């Protein structure tokens, strides 16, 4: 079974609107971390936001927020006020409790922001 | 501030030729270092990670090897490239602890095998 599932291969959003990118995960660990990365067409991976399994509040970083629903094992990324520069691939990743090193990545969602 | 450098940016190699990709990190000491491969349109697959000089862990058995001759230098190598080695290779670093430390990536190397 996949550990990270991103069910939306592609998403479209109008500039200045909000968009939610879905991510569900599968782990039996109590301690784990969830990360979101952005990959523009140039290829570099840019860290956006982190949520720990014991964090009681949803993480926020500027226009990015993470809608963490632990019981549902989901960690959706919300981008508010979309900008043209947000067009990119977005990857959800998980670090499980047994490893401080390994990140398991989902297959990604391609977000296109329309003017 | 910390920076990570990865080179070359693109590489075209014939089947059977050797490979050496280099990655260096500046501005931090004793980082964890990682090599990933990304197939076209796919997520990242961890190939190797290292928690210290000379310490290499392999995640996927394959035609590649990694070495860490210095604290902030990580090298990905192959003696004989295969067509299936084509892809986008990314080096990354992170602090060892705590576990909420993100991995920071280099700009990647696009490797094409002919």
mmCIF file of N, CA and C in Angstrom, chain B residues 4-110:
data_model
loop_
_atom_site.group_PDB
_atom_site.id
_atom_site.type_symbol
_atom_site.label_atom_id
_atom_site.label_comp_id
_atom_site.label_asym_id
_atom_site.label_seq_id
_atom_site.Cartn_x
_atom_site.Cartn_y
_atom_site.Cartn_z
ATOM 1 N N UNK B 4 23.473 24.658 -0.742
ATOM 2 C CA UNK B 4 23.827 23.361 -1.288
ATOM 3 C C UNK B 4 24.084 23.518 -2.776
ATOM 4 N N UNK B 5 25.184 22.962 -3.232
ATOM 5 C CA UNK B 5 25.580 23.064 -4.620
ATOM 6 C C UNK B 5 25.647 21.671 -5.217
ATOM 7 N N UNK B 6 25.113 21.561 -6.404
ATOM 8 C CA UNK B 6 25.065 20.268 -7.073
ATOM 9 C C UNK B 6 25.447 20.488 -8.525
ATOM 10 N N UNK B 7 26.324 19.629 -9.043
ATOM 11 C CA UNK B 7 26.722 19.766 -10.433
ATOM 12 C C UNK B 7 27.108 18.432 -11.037
ATOM 13 N N UNK B 8 27.010 18.317 -12.392
ATOM 14 C CA UNK B 8 26.557 19.352 -13.319
ATOM 15 C C UNK B 8 25.040 19.471 -13.323
ATOM 16 N N UNK B 9 24.521 20.476 -13.987
ATOM 17 C CA UNK B 9 23.075 20.668 -14.070
ATOM 18 C C UNK B 9 22.456 19.687 -15.065
ATOM 19 N N UNK B 10 23.147 19.429 -16.145
ATOM 20 C CA UNK B 10 22.687 18.453 -17.126
ATOM 21 C C UNK B 10 23.874 17.614 -17.566
ATOM 22 N N UNK B 11 23.566 16.377 -17.952
ATOM 23 C CA UNK B 11 24.621 15.456 -18.356
ATOM 24 C C UNK B 11 24.045 14.445 -19.342
ATOM 25 N N UNK B 12 24.747 14.244 -20.435
ATOM 26 C CA UNK B 12 24.378 13.234 -21.415
ATOM 27 C C UNK B 12 25.536 12.249 -21.503
ATOM 28 N N UNK B 13 25.227 10.980 -21.223
ATOM 29 C CA UNK B 13 26.274 9.963 -21.164
ATOM 30 C C UNK B 13 25.884 8.747 -21.998
ATOM 31 N N UNK B 14 26.838 8.076 -22.605
ATOM 32 C CA UNK B 14 26.515 6.829 -23.314
ATOM 33 C C UNK B 14 26.367 5.671 -22.331
ATOM 34 N N UNK B 15 25.586 4.685 -22.753
ATOM 35 C CA UNK B 15 25.451 3.463 -21.958
ATOM 36 C C UNK B 15 26.838 2.860 -21.734
ATOM 37 N N UNK B 16 27.066 2.402 -20.513
ATOM 38 C CA UNK B 16 28.339 1.755 -20.195
ATOM 39 C C UNK B 16 29.421 2.694 -19.706
ATOM 40 N N UNK B 17 29.168 3.989 -19.754
ATOM 41 C CA UNK B 17 30.186 4.943 -19.298
ATOM 42 C C UNK B 17 30.054 5.143 -17.774
ATOM 43 N N UNK B 18 31.106 5.676 -17.140
ATOM 44 C CA UNK B 18 31.031 5.916 -15.688
ATOM 45 C C UNK B 18 30.307 7.227 -15.386
ATOM 46 N N UNK B 19 29.975 7.390 -14.105
ATOM 47 C CA UNK B 19 29.234 8.576 -13.670
ATOM 48 C C UNK B 19 29.802 9.084 -12.359
ATOM 49 N N UNK B 20 29.869 10.397 -12.244
ATOM 50 C CA UNK B 20 30.194 10.997 -10.961
ATOM 51 C C UNK B 20 29.430 12.309 -10.836
ATOM 52 N N UNK B 21 28.508 12.359 -9.885
ATOM 53 C CA UNK B 21 27.772 13.585 -9.577
ATOM 54 C C UNK B 21 28.209 14.039 -8.192
ATOM 55 N N UNK B 22 28.436 15.333 -8.058
ATOM 56 C CA UNK B 22 28.955 15.845 -6.797
ATOM 57 C C UNK B 22 27.994 16.835 -6.162
ATOM 58 N N UNK B 23 27.987 16.818 -4.854
ATOM 59 C CA UNK B 23 27.120 17.691 -4.075
ATOM 60 C C UNK B 23 27.924 18.199 -2.876
ATOM 61 N N UNK B 24 27.876 19.500 -2.640
ATOM 62 C CA UNK B 24 28.532 20.045 -1.460
ATOM 63 C C UNK B 24 27.584 20.991 -0.728
ATOM 64 N N UNK B 25 27.744 21.030 0.569
ATOM 65 C CA UNK B 25 26.924 21.878 1.425
ATOM 66 C C UNK B 25 27.832 22.873 2.124
ATOM 67 N N UNK B 26 27.381 24.102 2.241
ATOM 68 C CA UNK B 26 28.134 25.145 2.945
ATOM 69 C C UNK B 26 27.299 25.720 4.077
ATOM 70 N N UNK B 27 27.973 26.167 5.116
ATOM 71 C CA UNK B 27 27.288 26.881 6.175
ATOM 72 C C UNK B 27 26.744 26.025 7.289
ATOM 73 N N UNK B 28 27.081 24.748 7.318
ATOM 74 C CA UNK B 28 26.642 23.879 8.398
ATOM 75 C C UNK B 28 27.663 22.764 8.544
ATOM 76 N N UNK B 29 27.649 22.111 9.685
ATOM 77 C CA UNK B 29 28.572 20.997 9.882
ATOM 78 C C UNK B 29 27.787 19.745 10.246
ATOM 79 N N UNK B 30 28.367 18.606 9.885
ATOM 80 C CA UNK B 30 27.781 17.298 10.155
ATOM 81 C C UNK B 30 26.316 17.193 9.701
ATOM 82 N N UNK B 31 26.047 17.589 8.466
ATOM 83 C CA UNK B 31 24.667 17.456 7.990
ATOM 84 C C UNK B 31 24.351 16.003 7.630
ATOM 85 N N UNK B 32 23.079 15.651 7.629
ATOM 86 C CA UNK B 32 22.651 14.436 6.947
ATOM 87 C C UNK B 32 22.589 14.763 5.457
ATOM 88 N N UNK B 33 23.019 13.819 4.634
ATOM 89 C CA UNK B 33 23.043 14.042 3.185
ATOM 90 C C UNK B 33 22.276 12.937 2.475
ATOM 91 N N UNK B 34 21.645 13.297 1.367
ATOM 92 C CA UNK B 34 20.753 12.374 0.678
ATOM 93 C C UNK B 34 20.950 12.493 -0.832
ATOM 94 N N UNK B 35 20.754 11.363 -1.524
ATOM 95 C CA UNK B 35 20.611 11.348 -2.981
ATOM 96 C C UNK B 35 19.243 10.759 -3.322
ATOM 97 N N UNK B 36 18.509 11.496 -4.169
ATOM 98 C CA UNK B 36 17.212 11.044 -4.654
ATOM 99 C C UNK B 36 17.247 10.958 -6.180
ATOM 100 N N UNK B 37 16.353 10.124 -6.717
ATOM 101 C CA UNK B 37 16.118 10.105 -8.153
ATOM 102 C C UNK B 37 14.630 10.329 -8.397
ATOM 103 N N UNK B 38 14.358 11.119 -9.410
ATOM 104 C CA UNK B 38 12.977 11.394 -9.788
ATOM 105 C C UNK B 38 12.786 11.010 -11.249
ATOM 106 N N UNK B 39 11.939 10.007 -11.494
ATOM 107 C CA UNK B 39 11.586 9.667 -12.867
ATOM 108 C C UNK B 39 10.601 10.706 -13.390
ATOM 109 N N UNK B 40 10.503 10.825 -14.688
ATOM 110 C CA UNK B 40 9.654 11.848 -15.304
ATOM 111 C C UNK B 40 8.230 11.752 -14.781
ATOM 112 N N UNK B 41 7.710 12.879 -14.261
ATOM 113 C CA UNK B 41 6.335 12.923 -13.791
ATOM 114 C C UNK B 41 6.057 12.130 -12.535
ATOM 115 N N UNK B 42 7.094 11.811 -11.789
ATOM 116 C CA UNK B 42 6.897 10.989 -10.593
ATOM 117 C C UNK B 42 7.459 11.684 -9.363
ATOM 118 N N UNK B 43 7.208 11.072 -8.219
ATOM 119 C CA UNK B 43 7.771 11.567 -6.965
ATOM 120 C C UNK B 43 9.220 11.157 -6.825
ATOM 121 N N UNK B 44 9.781 11.504 -5.684
ATOM 122 C CA UNK B 44 11.199 11.242 -5.444
ATOM 123 C C UNK B 44 11.402 9.890 -4.779
ATOM 124 N N UNK B 45 12.456 9.208 -5.202
ATOM 125 C CA UNK B 45 12.839 7.936 -4.603
ATOM 126 C C UNK B 45 14.197 8.112 -3.937
ATOM 127 N N UNK B 46 14.263 7.813 -2.651
ATOM 128 C CA UNK B 46 15.532 7.920 -1.935
ATOM 129 C C UNK B 46 16.462 6.801 -2.369
ATOM 130 N N UNK B 47 17.679 7.190 -2.760
ATOM 131 C CA UNK B 47 18.680 6.216 -3.187
ATOM 132 C C UNK B 47 19.670 5.918 -2.051
ATOM 133 N N UNK B 48 20.258 6.955 -1.492
ATOM 134 C CA UNK B 48 21.265 6.817 -0.443
ATOM 135 C C UNK B 48 21.095 7.943 0.571
ATOM 136 N N UNK B 49 21.502 7.652 1.814
ATOM 137 C CA UNK B 49 21.632 8.732 2.784
ATOM 138 C C UNK B 49 22.857 8.469 3.637
ATOM 139 N N UNK B 50 23.349 9.553 4.236
ATOM 140 C CA UNK B 50 24.566 9.481 5.031
ATOM 141 C C UNK B 50 24.436 10.374 6.256
ATOM 142 N N UNK B 51 24.788 9.844 7.405
ATOM 143 C CA UNK B 51 24.730 10.616 8.650
ATOM 144 C C UNK B 51 26.114 11.050 9.102
ATOM 145 N N UNK B 52 27.160 10.667 8.354
ATOM 146 C CA UNK B 52 28.507 11.076 8.711
ATOM 147 C C UNK B 52 29.507 10.609 7.667
ATOM 148 N N UNK B 53 30.741 11.091 7.804
ATOM 149 C CA UNK B 53 31.792 10.740 6.852
ATOM 150 C C UNK B 53 31.937 9.225 6.787
ATOM 151 N N UNK B 54 31.932 8.705 5.569
ATOM 152 C CA UNK B 54 32.126 7.279 5.363
ATOM 153 C C UNK B 54 30.936 6.412 5.707
ATOM 154 N N UNK B 55 29.849 7.013 6.187
ATOM 155 C CA UNK B 55 28.656 6.241 6.565
ATOM 156 C C UNK B 55 27.597 6.413 5.480
ATOM 157 N N UNK B 56 27.337 5.328 4.755
ATOM 158 C CA UNK B 56 26.388 5.365 3.644
ATOM 159 C C UNK B 56 25.363 4.270 3.840
ATOM 160 N N UNK B 57 24.099 4.633 3.685
ATOM 161 C CA UNK B 57 23.030 3.642 3.715
ATOM 162 C C UNK B 57 22.334 3.649 2.368
ATOM 163 N N UNK B 58 22.117 2.461 1.836
ATOM 164 C CA UNK B 58 21.481 2.319 0.533
ATOM 165 C C UNK B 58 20.037 1.901 0.721
ATOM 166 N N UNK B 59 19.156 2.609 0.037
ATOM 167 C CA UNK B 59 17.739 2.293 0.155
ATOM 168 C C UNK B 59 17.268 1.352 -0.941
ATOM 169 N N UNK B 60 17.897 1.425 -2.083
ATOM 170 C CA UNK B 60 17.439 0.655 -3.241
ATOM 171 C C UNK B 60 18.649 0.016 -3.897
ATOM 172 N N UNK B 61 18.690 -1.319 -3.994
ATOM 173 C CA UNK B 61 19.820 -1.966 -4.674
ATOM 174 C C UNK B 61 19.811 -1.606 -6.151
ATOM 175 N N UNK B 62 20.967 -1.231 -6.678
ATOM 176 C CA UNK B 62 20.982 -0.746 -8.043
ATOM 177 C C UNK B 62 22.400 -0.632 -8.543
ATOM 178 N N UNK B 63 22.495 0.022 -9.671
ATOM 179 C CA UNK B 63 23.754 0.159 -10.372
ATOM 180 C C UNK B 63 24.571 1.339 -9.872
ATOM 181 N N UNK B 64 24.135 1.987 -8.804
ATOM 182 C CA UNK B 64 24.782 3.204 -8.341
ATOM 183 C C UNK B 64 25.416 2.983 -6.972
ATOM 184 N N UNK B 65 26.355 3.858 -6.640
ATOM 185 C CA UNK B 65 26.958 3.854 -5.317
ATOM 186 C C UNK B 65 27.141 5.286 -4.868
ATOM 187 N N UNK B 66 27.336 5.475 -3.580
ATOM 188 C CA UNK B 66 27.542 6.820 -3.038
ATOM 189 C C UNK B 66 28.729 6.801 -2.091
ATOM 190 N N UNK B 67 29.360 7.960 -1.975
ATOM 191 C CA UNK B 67 30.481 8.095 -1.042
ATOM 192 C C UNK B 67 30.429 9.469 -0.403
ATOM 193 N N UNK B 68 30.990 9.546 0.787
ATOM 194 C CA UNK B 68 31.059 10.820 1.528
ATOM 195 C C UNK B 68 32.485 10.958 2.037
ATOM 196 N N UNK B 69 33.363 11.473 1.184
ATOM 197 C CA UNK B 69 34.772 11.574 1.575
ATOM 198 C C UNK B 69 35.054 12.709 2.567
ATOM 199 N N UNK B 70 34.209 13.712 2.588
ATOM 200 C CA UNK B 70 34.348 14.827 3.531
ATOM 201 C C UNK B 70 32.997 15.125 4.165
ATOM 202 N N UNK B 71 33.018 15.878 5.227
ATOM 203 C CA UNK B 71 31.802 16.119 6.009
ATOM 204 C C UNK B 71 30.662 16.683 5.171
ATOM 205 N N UNK B 72 30.999 17.587 4.240
ATOM 206 C CA UNK B 72 29.951 18.282 3.507
ATOM 207 C C UNK B 72 29.990 17.969 2.016
ATOM 208 N N UNK B 73 30.501 16.791 1.675
ATOM 209 C CA UNK B 73 30.608 16.390 0.278
ATOM 210 C C UNK B 73 29.991 15.015 0.100
ATOM 211 N N UNK B 74 29.133 14.908 -0.908
ATOM 212 C CA UNK B 74 28.431 13.660 -1.156
ATOM 213 C C UNK B 74 28.509 13.389 -2.654
ATOM 214 N N UNK B 75 28.936 12.191 -3.013
ATOM 215 C CA UNK B 75 29.184 11.870 -4.417
ATOM 216 C C UNK B 75 28.361 10.657 -4.818
ATOM 217 N N UNK B 76 27.723 10.746 -5.959
ATOM 218 C CA UNK B 76 26.965 9.635 -6.526
ATOM 219 C C UNK B 76 27.727 9.114 -7.734
ATOM 220 N N UNK B 77 27.946 7.809 -7.786
ATOM 221 C CA UNK B 77 28.809 7.240 -8.827
ATOM 222 C C UNK B 77 28.191 5.998 -9.445
ATOM 223 N N UNK B 78 28.711 5.694 -10.632
ATOM 224 C CA UNK B 78 28.418 4.419 -11.272
ATOM 225 C C UNK B 78 29.620 4.030 -12.116
ATOM 226 N N UNK B 79 29.907 2.751 -12.174
ATOM 227 C CA UNK B 79 31.015 2.289 -13.009
ATOM 228 C C UNK B 79 30.573 2.120 -14.453
ATOM 229 N N UNK B 80 29.295 1.691 -14.627
ATOM 230 C CA UNK B 80 28.766 1.476 -15.979
ATOM 231 C C UNK B 80 27.295 1.851 -15.991
ATOM 232 N N UNK B 81 26.967 2.924 -16.666
ATOM 233 C CA UNK B 81 25.589 3.402 -16.693
ATOM 234 C C UNK B 81 24.702 2.526 -17.562
ATOM 235 N N UNK B 82 23.441 2.393 -17.112
ATOM 236 C CA UNK B 82 22.414 1.681 -17.860
ATOM 237 C C UNK B 82 21.389 2.691 -18.373
ATOM 238 N N UNK B 83 20.633 2.291 -19.381
ATOM 239 C CA UNK B 83 19.579 3.170 -19.884
ATOM 240 C C UNK B 83 18.604 3.557 -18.768
ATOM 241 N N UNK B 84 18.347 2.619 -17.869
ATOM 242 C CA UNK B 84 17.386 2.859 -16.786
ATOM 243 C C UNK B 84 17.901 3.847 -15.743
ATOM 244 N N UNK B 85 19.160 4.253 -15.845
ATOM 245 C CA UNK B 85 19.698 5.241 -14.902
ATOM 246 C C UNK B 85 19.313 6.670 -15.287
ATOM 247 N N UNK B 86 18.700 6.836 -16.430
ATOM 248 C CA UNK B 86 18.257 8.184 -16.818
ATOM 249 C C UNK B 86 17.266 8.729 -15.789
ATOM 250 N N UNK B 87 17.345 10.037 -15.567
ATOM 251 C CA UNK B 87 16.405 10.648 -14.627
ATOM 252 C C UNK B 87 16.934 11.950 -14.093
ATOM 253 N N UNK B 88 16.224 12.460 -13.126
ATOM 254 C CA UNK B 88 16.583 13.713 -12.469
ATOM 255 C C UNK B 88 17.077 13.369 -11.073
ATOM 256 N N UNK B 89 18.319 13.727 -10.792
ATOM 257 C CA UNK B 89 18.957 13.363 -9.532
ATOM 258 C C UNK B 89 19.060 14.603 -8.640
ATOM 259 N N UNK B 90 18.619 14.432 -7.423
ATOM 260 C CA UNK B 90 18.608 15.545 -6.476
ATOM 261 C C UNK B 90 19.389 15.171 -5.229
ATOM 262 N N UNK B 91 20.237 16.081 -4.815
ATOM 263 C CA UNK B 91 20.952 15.961 -3.557
ATOM 264 C C UNK B 91 20.243 16.823 -2.522
ATOM 265 N N UNK B 92 20.244 16.410 -1.289
ATOM 266 C CA UNK B 92 19.594 17.177 -0.231
ATOM 267 C C UNK B 92 20.392 17.053 1.063
ATOM 268 N N UNK B 93 20.169 18.013 1.968
ATOM 269 C CA UNK B 93 20.791 17.948 3.283
ATOM 270 C C UNK B 93 19.748 18.298 4.332
ATOM 271 N N UNK B 94 20.004 17.845 5.540
ATOM 272 C CA UNK B 94 19.183 18.255 6.677
ATOM 273 C C UNK B 94 20.025 18.190 7.938
ATOM 274 N N UNK B 95 19.551 18.875 8.969
ATOM 275 C CA UNK B 95 20.151 18.693 10.280
ATOM 276 C C UNK B 95 19.707 17.323 10.797
ATOM 277 N N UNK B 96 20.560 16.733 11.634
ATOM 278 C CA UNK B 96 20.246 15.396 12.103
ATOM 279 C C UNK B 96 19.064 15.345 13.039
ATOM 280 N N UNK B 97 18.989 16.294 13.930
ATOM 281 C CA UNK B 97 17.944 16.313 14.944
ATOM 282 C C UNK B 97 17.398 17.715 15.055
ATOM 283 N N UNK B 98 16.223 17.969 15.498
ATOM 284 C CA UNK B 98 15.197 16.953 15.725
ATOM 285 C C UNK B 98 14.546 16.512 14.420
ATOM 286 N N UNK B 99 13.560 15.639 14.524
ATOM 287 C CA UNK B 99 12.978 15.053 13.328
ATOM 288 C C UNK B 99 12.113 15.975 12.523
ATOM 289 N N UNK B 100 11.849 17.178 13.030
ATOM 290 C CA UNK B 100 11.024 18.082 12.247
ATOM 291 C C UNK B 100 11.848 18.923 11.279
ATOM 292 N N UNK B 101 13.140 18.650 11.191
ATOM 293 C CA UNK B 101 13.982 19.421 10.285
ATOM 294 C C UNK B 101 13.697 19.035 8.842
ATOM 295 N N UNK B 102 13.391 20.002 7.993
ATOM 296 C CA UNK B 102 13.131 19.670 6.585
ATOM 297 C C UNK B 102 14.420 19.340 5.858
ATOM 298 N N UNK B 103 14.288 18.657 4.751
ATOM 299 C CA UNK B 103 15.410 18.451 3.862
ATOM 300 C C UNK B 103 15.431 19.594 2.844
ATOM 301 N N UNK B 104 16.635 20.082 2.565
ATOM 302 C CA UNK B 104 16.826 21.178 1.627
ATOM 303 C C UNK B 104 17.563 20.640 0.407
ATOM 304 N N UNK B 105 17.026 20.945 -0.748
ATOM 305 C CA UNK B 105 17.486 20.314 -1.979
ATOM 306 C C UNK B 105 18.360 21.225 -2.831
ATOM 307 N N UNK B 106 19.262 20.583 -3.568
ATOM 308 C CA UNK B 106 20.006 21.266 -4.607
ATOM 309 C C UNK B 106 19.154 21.434 -5.850
ATOM 310 N N UNK B 107 19.738 22.009 -6.880
ATOM 311 C CA UNK B 107 18.982 22.303 -8.095
ATOM 312 C C UNK B 107 18.810 21.096 -9.003
ATOM 313 N N UNK B 108 19.510 20.002 -8.714
ATOM 314 C CA UNK B 108 19.315 18.771 -9.465
ATOM 315 C C UNK B 108 20.201 18.632 -10.686
ATOM 316 N N UNK B 109 20.364 17.391 -11.125
ATOM 317 C CA UNK B 109 21.101 17.053 -12.345
ATOM 318 C C UNK B 109 20.191 16.222 -13.234
ATOM 319 N N UNK B 110 19.996 16.688 -14.461
ATOM 320 C CA UNK B 110 19.216 15.914 -15.437
ATOM 321 C C UNK B 110 20.184 15.023 -16.199
#
